[in-house]
PDB file of C-alpha atoms and ligand atoms in Angstrom:
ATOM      1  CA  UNK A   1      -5.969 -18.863  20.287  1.00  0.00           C
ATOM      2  CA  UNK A   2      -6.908 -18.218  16.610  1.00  0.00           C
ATOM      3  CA  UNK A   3      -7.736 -14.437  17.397  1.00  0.00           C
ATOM      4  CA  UNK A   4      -4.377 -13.854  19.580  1.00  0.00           C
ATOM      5  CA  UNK A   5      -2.837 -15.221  16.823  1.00  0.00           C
ATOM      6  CA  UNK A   6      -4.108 -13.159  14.039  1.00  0.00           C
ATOM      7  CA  UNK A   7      -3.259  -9.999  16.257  1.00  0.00           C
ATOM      8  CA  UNK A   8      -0.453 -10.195  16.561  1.00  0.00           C
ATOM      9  CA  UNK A   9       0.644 -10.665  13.188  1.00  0.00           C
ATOM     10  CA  UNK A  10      -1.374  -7.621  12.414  1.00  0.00           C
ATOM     11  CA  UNK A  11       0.489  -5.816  15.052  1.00  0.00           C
ATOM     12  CA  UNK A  12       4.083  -7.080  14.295  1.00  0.00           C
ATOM     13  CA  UNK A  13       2.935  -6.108  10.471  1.00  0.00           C
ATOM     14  CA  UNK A  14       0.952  -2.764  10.610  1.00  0.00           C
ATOM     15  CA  UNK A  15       3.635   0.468   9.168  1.00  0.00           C
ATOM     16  CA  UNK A  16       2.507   4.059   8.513  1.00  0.00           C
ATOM     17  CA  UNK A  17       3.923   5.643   5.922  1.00  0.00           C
ATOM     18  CA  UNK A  18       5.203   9.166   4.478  1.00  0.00           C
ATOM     19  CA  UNK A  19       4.028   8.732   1.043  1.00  0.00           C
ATOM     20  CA  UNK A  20       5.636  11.636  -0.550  1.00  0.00           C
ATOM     21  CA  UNK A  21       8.434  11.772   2.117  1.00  0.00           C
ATOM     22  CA  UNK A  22       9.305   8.161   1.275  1.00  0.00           C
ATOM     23  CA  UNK A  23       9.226   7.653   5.038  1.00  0.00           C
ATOM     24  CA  UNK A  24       8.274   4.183   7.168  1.00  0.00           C
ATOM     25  CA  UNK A  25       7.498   5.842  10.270  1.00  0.00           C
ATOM     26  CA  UNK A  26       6.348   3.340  12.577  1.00  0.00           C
ATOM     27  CA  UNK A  27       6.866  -0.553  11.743  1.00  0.00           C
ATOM     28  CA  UNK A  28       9.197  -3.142  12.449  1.00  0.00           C
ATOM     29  CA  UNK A  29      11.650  -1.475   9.827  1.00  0.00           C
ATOM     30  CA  UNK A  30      14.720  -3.457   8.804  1.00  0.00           C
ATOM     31  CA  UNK A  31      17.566  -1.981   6.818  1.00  0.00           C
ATOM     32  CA  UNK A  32      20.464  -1.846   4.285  1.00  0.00           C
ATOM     33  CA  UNK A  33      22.723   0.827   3.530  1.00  0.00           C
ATOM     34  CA  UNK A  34      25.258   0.574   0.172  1.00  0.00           C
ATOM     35  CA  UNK A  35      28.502   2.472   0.816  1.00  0.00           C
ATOM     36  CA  UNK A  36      30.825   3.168  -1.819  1.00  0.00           C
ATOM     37  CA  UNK A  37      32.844   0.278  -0.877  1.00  0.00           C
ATOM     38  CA  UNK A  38      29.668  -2.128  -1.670  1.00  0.00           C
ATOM     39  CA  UNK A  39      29.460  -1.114  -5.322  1.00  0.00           C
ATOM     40  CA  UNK A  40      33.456  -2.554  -6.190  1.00  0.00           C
ATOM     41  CA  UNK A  41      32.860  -3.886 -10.099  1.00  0.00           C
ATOM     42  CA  UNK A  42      29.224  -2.090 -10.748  1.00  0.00           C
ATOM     43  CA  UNK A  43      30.806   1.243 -12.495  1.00  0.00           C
ATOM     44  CA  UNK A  44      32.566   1.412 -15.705  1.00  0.00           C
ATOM     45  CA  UNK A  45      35.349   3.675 -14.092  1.00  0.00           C
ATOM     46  CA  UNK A  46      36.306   1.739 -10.864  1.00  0.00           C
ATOM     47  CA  UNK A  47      39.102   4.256 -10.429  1.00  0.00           C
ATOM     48  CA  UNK A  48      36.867   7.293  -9.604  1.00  0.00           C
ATOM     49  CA  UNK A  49      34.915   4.992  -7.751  1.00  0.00           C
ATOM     50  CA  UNK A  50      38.459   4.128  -5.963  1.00  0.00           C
ATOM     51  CA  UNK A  51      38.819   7.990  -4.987  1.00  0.00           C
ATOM     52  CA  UNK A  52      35.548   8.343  -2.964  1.00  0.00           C
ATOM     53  CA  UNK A  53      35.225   8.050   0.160  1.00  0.00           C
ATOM     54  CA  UNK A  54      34.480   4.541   1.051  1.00  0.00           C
ATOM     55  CA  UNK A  55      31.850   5.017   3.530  1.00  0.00           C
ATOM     56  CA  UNK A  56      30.231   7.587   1.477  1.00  0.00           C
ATOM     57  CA  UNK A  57      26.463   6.399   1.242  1.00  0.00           C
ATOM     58  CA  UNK A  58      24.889   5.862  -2.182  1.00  0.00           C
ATOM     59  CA  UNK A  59      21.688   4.498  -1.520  1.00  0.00           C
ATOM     60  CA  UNK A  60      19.914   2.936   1.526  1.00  0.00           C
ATOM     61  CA  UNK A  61      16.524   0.245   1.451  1.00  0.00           C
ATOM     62  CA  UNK A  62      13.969   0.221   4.281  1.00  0.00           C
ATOM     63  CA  UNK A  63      11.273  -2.005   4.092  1.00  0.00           C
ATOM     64  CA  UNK A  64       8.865  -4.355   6.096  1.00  0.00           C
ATOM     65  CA  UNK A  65       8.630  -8.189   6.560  1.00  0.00           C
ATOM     66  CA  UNK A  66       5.125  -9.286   7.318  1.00  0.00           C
ATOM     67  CA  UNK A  67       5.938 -12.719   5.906  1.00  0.00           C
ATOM     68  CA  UNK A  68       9.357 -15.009   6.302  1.00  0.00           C
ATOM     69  CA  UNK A  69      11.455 -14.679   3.451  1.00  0.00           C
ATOM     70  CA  UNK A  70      11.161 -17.738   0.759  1.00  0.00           C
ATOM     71  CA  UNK A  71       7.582 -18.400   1.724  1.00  0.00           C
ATOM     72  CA  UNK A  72       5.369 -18.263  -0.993  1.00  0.00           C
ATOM     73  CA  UNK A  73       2.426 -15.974  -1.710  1.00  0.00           C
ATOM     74  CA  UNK A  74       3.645 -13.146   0.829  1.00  0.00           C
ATOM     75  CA  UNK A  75       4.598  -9.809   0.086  1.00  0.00           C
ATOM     76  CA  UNK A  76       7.436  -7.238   1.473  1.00  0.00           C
ATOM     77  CA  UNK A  77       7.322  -3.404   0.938  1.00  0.00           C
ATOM     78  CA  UNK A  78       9.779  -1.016   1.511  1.00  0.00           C
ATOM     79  CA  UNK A  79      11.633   2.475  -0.084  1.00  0.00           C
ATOM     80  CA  UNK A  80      14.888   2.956  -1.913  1.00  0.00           C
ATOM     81  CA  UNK A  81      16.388   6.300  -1.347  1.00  0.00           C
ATOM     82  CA  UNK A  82      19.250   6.889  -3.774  1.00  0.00           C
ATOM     83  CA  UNK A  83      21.685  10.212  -3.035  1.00  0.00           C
ATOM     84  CA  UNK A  84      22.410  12.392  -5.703  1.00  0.00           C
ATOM     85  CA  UNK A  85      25.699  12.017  -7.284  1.00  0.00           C
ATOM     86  CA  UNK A  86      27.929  10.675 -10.423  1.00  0.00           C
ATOM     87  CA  UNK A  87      31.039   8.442 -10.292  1.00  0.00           C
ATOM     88  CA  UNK A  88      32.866   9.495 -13.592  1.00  0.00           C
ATOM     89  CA  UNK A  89      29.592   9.735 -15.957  1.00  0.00           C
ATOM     90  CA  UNK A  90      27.366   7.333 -14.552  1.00  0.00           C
ATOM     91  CA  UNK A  91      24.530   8.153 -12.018  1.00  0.00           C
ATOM     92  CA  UNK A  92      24.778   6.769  -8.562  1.00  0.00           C
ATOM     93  CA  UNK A  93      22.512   3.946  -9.057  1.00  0.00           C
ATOM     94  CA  UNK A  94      21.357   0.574  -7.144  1.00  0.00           C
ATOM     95  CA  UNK A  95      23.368  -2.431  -8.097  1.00  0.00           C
ATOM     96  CA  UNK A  96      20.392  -4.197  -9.845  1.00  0.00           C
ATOM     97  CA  UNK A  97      20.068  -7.602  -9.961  1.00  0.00           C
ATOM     98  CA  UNK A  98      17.523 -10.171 -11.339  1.00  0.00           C
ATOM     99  CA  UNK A  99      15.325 -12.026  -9.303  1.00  0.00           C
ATOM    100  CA  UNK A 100      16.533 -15.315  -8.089  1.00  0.00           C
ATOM    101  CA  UNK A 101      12.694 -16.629  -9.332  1.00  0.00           C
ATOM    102  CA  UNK A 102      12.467 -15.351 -12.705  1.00  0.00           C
ATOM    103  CA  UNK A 103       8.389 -15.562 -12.546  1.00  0.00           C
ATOM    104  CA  UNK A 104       8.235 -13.147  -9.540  1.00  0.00           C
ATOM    105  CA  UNK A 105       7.531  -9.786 -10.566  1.00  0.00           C
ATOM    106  CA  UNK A 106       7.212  -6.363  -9.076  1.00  0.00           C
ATOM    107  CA  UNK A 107       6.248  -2.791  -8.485  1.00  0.00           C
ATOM    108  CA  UNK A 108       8.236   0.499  -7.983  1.00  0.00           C
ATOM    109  CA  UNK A 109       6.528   3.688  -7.635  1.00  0.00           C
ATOM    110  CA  UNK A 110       8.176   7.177  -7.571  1.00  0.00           C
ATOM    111  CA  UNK A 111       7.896   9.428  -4.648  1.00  0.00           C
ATOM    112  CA  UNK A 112      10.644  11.866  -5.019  1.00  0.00           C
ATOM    113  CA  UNK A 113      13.526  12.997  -7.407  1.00  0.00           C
ATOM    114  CA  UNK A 114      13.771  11.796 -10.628  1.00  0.00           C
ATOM    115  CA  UNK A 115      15.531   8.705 -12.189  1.00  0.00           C
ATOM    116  CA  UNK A 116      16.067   6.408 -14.319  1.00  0.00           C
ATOM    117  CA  UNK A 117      14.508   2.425 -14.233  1.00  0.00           C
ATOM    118  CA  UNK A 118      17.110   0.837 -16.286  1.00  0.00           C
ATOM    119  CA  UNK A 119      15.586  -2.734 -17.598  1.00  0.00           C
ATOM    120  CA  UNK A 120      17.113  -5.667 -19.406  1.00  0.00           C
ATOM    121  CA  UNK A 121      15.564  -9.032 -20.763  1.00  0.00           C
ATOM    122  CA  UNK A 122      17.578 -12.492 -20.463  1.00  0.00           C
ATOM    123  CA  UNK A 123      18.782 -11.602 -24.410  1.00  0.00           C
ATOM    124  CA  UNK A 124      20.388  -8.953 -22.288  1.00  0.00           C
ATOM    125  CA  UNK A 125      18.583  -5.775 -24.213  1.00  0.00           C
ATOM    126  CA  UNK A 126      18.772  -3.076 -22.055  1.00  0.00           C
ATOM    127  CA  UNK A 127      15.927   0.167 -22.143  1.00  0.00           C
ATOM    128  CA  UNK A 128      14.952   2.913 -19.769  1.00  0.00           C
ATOM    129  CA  UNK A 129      11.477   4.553 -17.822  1.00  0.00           C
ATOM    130  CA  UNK A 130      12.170   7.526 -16.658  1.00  0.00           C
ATOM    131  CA  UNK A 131      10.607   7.863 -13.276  1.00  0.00           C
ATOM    132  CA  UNK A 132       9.662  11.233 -11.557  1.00  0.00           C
ATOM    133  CA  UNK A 133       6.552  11.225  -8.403  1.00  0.00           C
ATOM    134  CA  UNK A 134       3.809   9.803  -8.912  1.00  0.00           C
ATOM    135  CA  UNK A 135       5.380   6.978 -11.692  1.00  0.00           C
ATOM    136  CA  UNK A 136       4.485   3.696 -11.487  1.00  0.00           C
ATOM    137  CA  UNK A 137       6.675   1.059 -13.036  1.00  0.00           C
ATOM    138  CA  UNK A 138       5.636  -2.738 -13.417  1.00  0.00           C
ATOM    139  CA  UNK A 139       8.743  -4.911 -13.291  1.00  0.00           C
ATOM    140  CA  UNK A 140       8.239  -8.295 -15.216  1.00  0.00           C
ATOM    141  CA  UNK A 141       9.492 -11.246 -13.501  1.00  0.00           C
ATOM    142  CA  UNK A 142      12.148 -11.871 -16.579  1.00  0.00           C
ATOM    143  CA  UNK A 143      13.630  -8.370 -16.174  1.00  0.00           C
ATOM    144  CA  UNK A 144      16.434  -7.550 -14.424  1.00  0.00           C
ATOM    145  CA  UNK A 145      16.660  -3.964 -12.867  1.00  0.00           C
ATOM    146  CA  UNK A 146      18.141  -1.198 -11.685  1.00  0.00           C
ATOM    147  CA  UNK A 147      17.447   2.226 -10.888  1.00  0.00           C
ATOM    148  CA  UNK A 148      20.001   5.964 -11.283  1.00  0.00           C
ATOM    149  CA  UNK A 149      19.301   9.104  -9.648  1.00  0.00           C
ATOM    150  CA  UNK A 150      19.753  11.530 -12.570  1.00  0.00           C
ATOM    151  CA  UNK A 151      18.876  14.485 -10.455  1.00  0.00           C
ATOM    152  CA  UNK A 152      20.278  16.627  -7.710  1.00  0.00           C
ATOM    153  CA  UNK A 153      18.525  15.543  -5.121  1.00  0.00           C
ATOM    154  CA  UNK A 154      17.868  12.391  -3.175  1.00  0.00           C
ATOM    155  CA  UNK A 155      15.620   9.761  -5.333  1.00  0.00           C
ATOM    156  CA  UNK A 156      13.101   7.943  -3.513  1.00  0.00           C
ATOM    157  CA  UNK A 157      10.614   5.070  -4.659  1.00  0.00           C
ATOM    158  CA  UNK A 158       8.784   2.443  -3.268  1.00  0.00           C
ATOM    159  CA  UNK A 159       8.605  -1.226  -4.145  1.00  0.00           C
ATOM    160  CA  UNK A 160       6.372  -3.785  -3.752  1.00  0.00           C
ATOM    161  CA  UNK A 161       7.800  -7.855  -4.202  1.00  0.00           C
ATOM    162  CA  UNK A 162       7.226 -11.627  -3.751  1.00  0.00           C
ATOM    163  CA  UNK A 163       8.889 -12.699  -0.264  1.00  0.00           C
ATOM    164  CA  UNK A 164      10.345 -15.585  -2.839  1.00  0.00           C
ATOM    165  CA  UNK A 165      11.233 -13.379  -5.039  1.00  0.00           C
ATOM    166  CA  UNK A 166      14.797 -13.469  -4.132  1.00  0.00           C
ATOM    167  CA  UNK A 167      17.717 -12.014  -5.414  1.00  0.00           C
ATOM    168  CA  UNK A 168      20.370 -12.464  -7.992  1.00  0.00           C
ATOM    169  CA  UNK A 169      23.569 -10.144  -7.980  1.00  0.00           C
ATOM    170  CA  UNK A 170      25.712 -12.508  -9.605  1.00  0.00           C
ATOM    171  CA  UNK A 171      24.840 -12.114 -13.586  1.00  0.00           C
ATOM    172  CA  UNK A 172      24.880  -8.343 -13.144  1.00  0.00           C
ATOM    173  CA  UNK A 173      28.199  -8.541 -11.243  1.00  0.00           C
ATOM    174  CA  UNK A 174      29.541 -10.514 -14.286  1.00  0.00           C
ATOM    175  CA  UNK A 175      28.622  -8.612 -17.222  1.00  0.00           C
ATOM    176  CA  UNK A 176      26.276  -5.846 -15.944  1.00  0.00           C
ATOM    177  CA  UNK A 177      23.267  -4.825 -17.672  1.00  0.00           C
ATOM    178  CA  UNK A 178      23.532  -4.714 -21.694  1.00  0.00           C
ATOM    179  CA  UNK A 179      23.715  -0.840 -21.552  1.00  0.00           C
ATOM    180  CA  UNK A 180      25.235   1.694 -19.040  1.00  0.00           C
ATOM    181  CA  UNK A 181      23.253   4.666 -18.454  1.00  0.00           C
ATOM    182  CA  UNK A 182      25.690   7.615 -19.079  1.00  0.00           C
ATOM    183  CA  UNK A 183      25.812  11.846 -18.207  1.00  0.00           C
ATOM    184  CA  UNK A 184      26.522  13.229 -21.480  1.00  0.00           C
ATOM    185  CA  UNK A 185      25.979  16.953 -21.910  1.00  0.00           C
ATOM    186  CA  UNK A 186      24.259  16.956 -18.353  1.00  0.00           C
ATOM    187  CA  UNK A 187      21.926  14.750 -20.050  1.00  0.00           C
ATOM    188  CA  UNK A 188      21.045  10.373 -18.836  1.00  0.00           C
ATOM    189  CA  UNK A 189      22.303   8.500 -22.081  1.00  0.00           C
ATOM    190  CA  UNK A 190      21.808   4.930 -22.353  1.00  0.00           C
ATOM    191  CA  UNK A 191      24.982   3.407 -24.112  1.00  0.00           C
ATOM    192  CA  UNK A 192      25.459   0.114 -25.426  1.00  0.00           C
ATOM    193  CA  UNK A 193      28.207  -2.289 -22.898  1.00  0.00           C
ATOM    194  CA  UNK A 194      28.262  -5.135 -24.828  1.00  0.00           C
TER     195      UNK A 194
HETATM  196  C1  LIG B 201      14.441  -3.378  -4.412  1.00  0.00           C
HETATM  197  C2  LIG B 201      15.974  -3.297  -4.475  1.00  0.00           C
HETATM  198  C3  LIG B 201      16.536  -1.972  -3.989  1.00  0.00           C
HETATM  199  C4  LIG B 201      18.069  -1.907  -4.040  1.00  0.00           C
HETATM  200  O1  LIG B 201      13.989  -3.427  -3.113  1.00  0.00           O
HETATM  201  O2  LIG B 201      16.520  -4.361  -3.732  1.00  0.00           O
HETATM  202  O3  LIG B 201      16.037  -0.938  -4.786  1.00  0.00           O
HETATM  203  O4  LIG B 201      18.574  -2.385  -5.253  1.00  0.00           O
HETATM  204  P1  LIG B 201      19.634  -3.567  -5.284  1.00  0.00           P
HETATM  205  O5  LIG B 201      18.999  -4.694  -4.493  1.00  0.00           O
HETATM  206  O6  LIG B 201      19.798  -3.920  -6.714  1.00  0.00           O
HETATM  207  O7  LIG B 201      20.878  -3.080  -4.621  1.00  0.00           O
HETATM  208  C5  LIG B 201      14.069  -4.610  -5.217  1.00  0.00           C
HETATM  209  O8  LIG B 201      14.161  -4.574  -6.421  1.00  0.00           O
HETATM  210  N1  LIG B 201      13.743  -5.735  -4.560  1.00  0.00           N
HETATM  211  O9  LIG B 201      13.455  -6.874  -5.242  1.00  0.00           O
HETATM  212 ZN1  LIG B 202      13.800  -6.586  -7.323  1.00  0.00          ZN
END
């Protein structure tokens, strides 16, 4: 019973990946996909936001549950693949959000495109990591993030957290993150919101 069990867990859990590609190729792959209309409130200029398409895609997570969600000591993985792409001068970016358990922390490692890892503590100071392949960024459990594709091509990074790790989009929906990352001579230019 134990042994039937314990395969098939590993069965239900076992992916293969695309490293580089940012792919999950086989695995019981769930999904979310952010359309312009999902991202009402996130950009500074909500009129050129307004003016896109609303089902334009901005940014789509796959990832794998081999534990429930809210149980403790488990871990999901998945990708973030961010399109290329400004509305006014900010970078499409993921909405960010802290996490719901302030003492869960994570990973995020670059696999293509480059970016942006916009971070803020809970006194709401705001810096960047600039992420290209191969980076690895460690996300304290305190931090709030989010991440802008400041390239022309799709970004795409993986991410490891804590199945109760949950998430909060509320504080970032109220006053966003203490700095908006901005295009300024073609350049990513982090500039104070507050
Ligand atoms: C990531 C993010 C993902 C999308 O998996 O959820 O990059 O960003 P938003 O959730 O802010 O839209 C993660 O940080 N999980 O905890
Ligand atoms: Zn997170």
């Amino acid at each position: 019973m134990k042994a039937l069990e314990t395969f098939d867990v590993f069965t239900k859990t076992a992916a293969s990946l695309d490293w580089l590609a940012g792919e999950i190729k086989e695995g019981a792959v769930r999904e979310f996909v952010k359309n312009a209309r999902d991202l009402a409130g996130i950009y500074a200029d909500e009129a050129a936001l307004q003016r896109m398409n609303p089902n334009r895609v901005m940014y789509r997570v796959r990832w794998i549950e081999p534990a429930l969600p809210g149980s403790e000591g488990g871990l999901f993985w998945g990708v973030t693949i961010i399109e290329p792409g400004q509305v006014g001068d900010e970078y499409f970016m993921t909405h960010g959000h802290f996490h719901a358990n302030r003492t869960r922390a994570e990973f995020y490692g670059t696999a293509h495109g480059t970016g942006m890892l916009v971070l803020m503590n809970k006194e709401r100071k705001t810096w960047t990591e600039p992420m290209k392949p191969g980076s690895l960024h460690y996300v304290r459990g305190e931090y709030a993030h989010r991440v802008a594709n400041t390239g022309d091509k799709p970004l795409a990074f993986w991410a490891c957290w804590p199945t109760d790790a949950g998430y909060d989009y509320e504080a970032i929906l109220l006053r966003g993150f203490g700095a908006r990352l901005r295009c300024r001579d073609g350049k990513p230019v982090l500039i104070n919101n507050d």
